[in-house]
mmCIF file of C-alpha atoms in Angstrom:
data_model
loop_
_atom_site.group_PDB
_atom_site.id
_atom_site.type_symbol
_atom_site.label_atom_id
_atom_site.label_comp_id
_atom_site.label_asym_id
_atom_site.label_seq_id
_atom_site.Cartn_x
_atom_site.Cartn_y
_atom_site.Cartn_z
ATOM 1 C CA MET A 1 110.358 47.008 84.942
ATOM 2 C CA ASP A 2 110.499 50.648 86.079
ATOM 3 C CA ASN A 3 106.885 51.077 85.411
ATOM 4 C CA ARG A 4 105.903 48.000 87.559
ATOM 5 C CA ASN A 5 107.945 49.365 90.298
ATOM 6 C CA ASP A 6 106.393 52.654 90.073
ATOM 7 C CA LEU A 7 102.953 51.075 90.143
ATOM 8 C CA TRP A 8 103.795 49.099 93.323
ATOM 9 C CA ARG A 9 105.035 52.236 94.937
ATOM 10 C CA ARG A 10 101.798 54.096 94.202
ATOM 11 C CA ILE A 11 99.759 51.122 95.451
ATOM 12 C CA VAL A 12 101.829 51.059 98.680
ATOM 13 C CA ARG A 13 101.362 54.851 99.211
ATOM 14 C CA ILE A 14 97.700 54.474 98.673
ATOM 15 C CA CYS A 15 97.528 51.663 101.200
ATOM 16 C CA TRP A 16 99.515 53.691 103.733
ATOM 17 C CA ALA A 17 97.261 56.741 103.018
ATOM 18 C CA LEU A 18 94.172 54.551 103.687
ATOM 19 C CA LEU A 19 95.653 53.129 106.845
ATOM 20 C CA ILE A 20 96.608 56.559 108.150
ATOM 21 C CA CYS A 21 93.051 57.809 107.552
ATOM 22 C CA CYS A 22 91.438 54.919 109.311
ATOM 23 C CA VAL A 23 93.723 55.435 112.341
ATOM 24 C CA LEU A 24 92.929 59.271 112.371
ATOM 25 C CA ALA A 25 89.218 58.443 112.126
ATOM 26 C CA ALA A 26 89.574 55.944 114.846
ATOM 27 C CA LEU A 27 91.358 58.517 117.002
ATOM 28 C CA GLY A 28 88.946 61.231 116.150
ATOM 29 C CA ALA A 29 86.061 58.951 117.372
ATOM 30 C CA ASP A 30 88.100 58.418 120.479
ATOM 31 C CA ALA A 31 88.747 62.118 120.955
ATOM 32 C CA GLN A 32 85.090 62.912 120.327
ATOM 33 C CA SER A 33 84.116 60.605 123.270
ATOM 34 C CA TYR A 34 86.206 62.661 125.583
ATOM 35 C CA SER A 35 85.020 66.088 124.362
ATOM 36 C CA CYS A 36 88.216 67.558 123.173
ATOM 37 C CA ILE A 37 91.414 66.081 124.454
ATOM 38 C CA GLY A 38 94.002 68.943 125.206
ATOM 39 C CA ASP A 39 91.516 71.656 125.172
ATOM 40 C CA CYS A 40 92.182 73.194 128.675
ATOM 41 C CA ASN A 41 89.911 76.137 128.254
ATOM 42 C CA ALA A 42 87.015 74.316 126.732
ATOM 43 C CA ASP A 43 86.750 76.531 123.594
ATOM 44 C CA THR A 44 86.761 73.452 121.199
ATOM 45 C CA HIS A 45 90.244 74.393 119.924
ATOM 46 C CA VAL A 46 93.562 73.026 121.019
ATOM 47 C CA THR A 47 96.191 75.713 120.757
ATOM 48 C CA ILE A 48 100.011 75.658 121.063
ATOM 49 C CA ASP A 49 100.006 77.019 124.620
ATOM 50 C CA GLU A 50 97.604 74.055 125.586
ATOM 51 C CA LEU A 51 100.037 71.513 123.987
ATOM 52 C CA VAL A 52 102.883 73.167 126.041
ATOM 53 C CA THR A 53 100.776 72.683 129.166
ATOM 54 C CA GLY A 54 100.443 68.990 128.187
ATOM 55 C CA VAL A 55 104.096 68.667 127.721
ATOM 56 C CA ASP A 56 104.675 70.427 131.063
ATOM 57 C CA MET A 57 102.271 67.850 132.707
ATOM 58 C CA ILE A 58 104.140 64.928 131.199
ATOM 59 C CA MET A 59 107.409 66.367 132.631
ATOM 60 C CA GLY A 60 105.871 66.597 136.004
ATOM 61 C CA ALA A 61 104.897 70.183 136.436
ATOM 62 C CA ASP A 62 102.010 70.947 138.852
ATOM 63 C CA VAL A 63 99.611 72.154 136.178
ATOM 64 C CA ASP A 64 95.812 71.343 136.200
ATOM 65 C CA CYS A 65 94.237 70.653 132.906
ATOM 66 C CA PRO A 66 91.878 67.582 133.074
ATOM 67 C CA ALA A 67 91.407 67.716 129.338
ATOM 68 C CA PHE A 68 94.716 65.843 128.969
ATOM 69 C CA GLU A 69 93.507 62.899 131.080
ATOM 70 C CA CYS A 70 92.232 60.596 128.450
ATOM 71 C CA ASN A 71 93.053 57.204 129.867
ATOM 72 C CA ASP A 72 89.713 56.159 131.131
ATOM 73 C CA GLY A 73 89.869 57.812 134.576
ATOM 74 C CA VAL A 74 93.622 57.415 135.329
ATOM 75 C CA PRO A 75 94.572 60.759 136.685
ATOM 76 C CA ALA A 76 97.805 61.057 134.632
ATOM 77 C CA VAL A 77 98.827 62.408 131.232
ATOM 78 C CA ARG A 78 100.287 59.956 129.021
ATOM 79 C CA VAL A 79 101.941 60.307 125.622
ATOM 80 C CA ASN A 80 98.892 58.929 123.790
ATOM 81 C CA CYS A 81 96.875 61.698 125.165
ATOM 82 C CA LEU A 82 99.396 64.288 124.042
ATOM 83 C CA VAL A 83 99.515 62.734 120.521
ATOM 84 C CA ILE A 84 95.542 62.858 120.487
ATOM 85 C CA ALA A 85 95.748 66.573 121.502
ATOM 86 C CA VAL A 86 98.208 67.253 118.705
ATOM 87 C CA LEU A 87 95.751 65.740 116.249
ATOM 88 C CA ASN A 88 93.071 67.814 117.671
ATOM 89 C CA ALA A 89 95.135 70.904 117.206
ATOM 90 C CA GLY A 90 95.843 70.070 113.555
ATOM 91 C CA GLY A 91 92.477 68.880 112.546
ATOM 92 C CA SER A 92 88.689 69.133 113.304
ATOM 93 C CA PHE A 93 88.362 66.343 115.854
ATOM 94 C CA CYS A 94 87.024 68.441 118.665
ATOM 95 C CA VAL A 95 83.331 68.662 119.265
ATOM 96 C CA GLY A 96 81.560 71.520 120.649
ATOM 97 C CA PRO A 97 79.645 71.331 124.015
#
């Protein structure tokens, strides 16, 4: 009985891993279409200070970084843009110029 439970747990983990990979791939494709979300200085890398800038923008600070505006022309930073920026900082989703 324990072997069946372990097998099901492994199958569920594999399914979750595949789902997460698909979501990250979709977000990566979305991020590529916008160059590099969160990359304020356009060096194709999102750094911690740029993520802090994004958080400051969400909190209402008067900071200019159009790289965080990923909502199809809506001039505001939303949480989804910050999440994509975090993914860009931790992965290789940014594309060069």
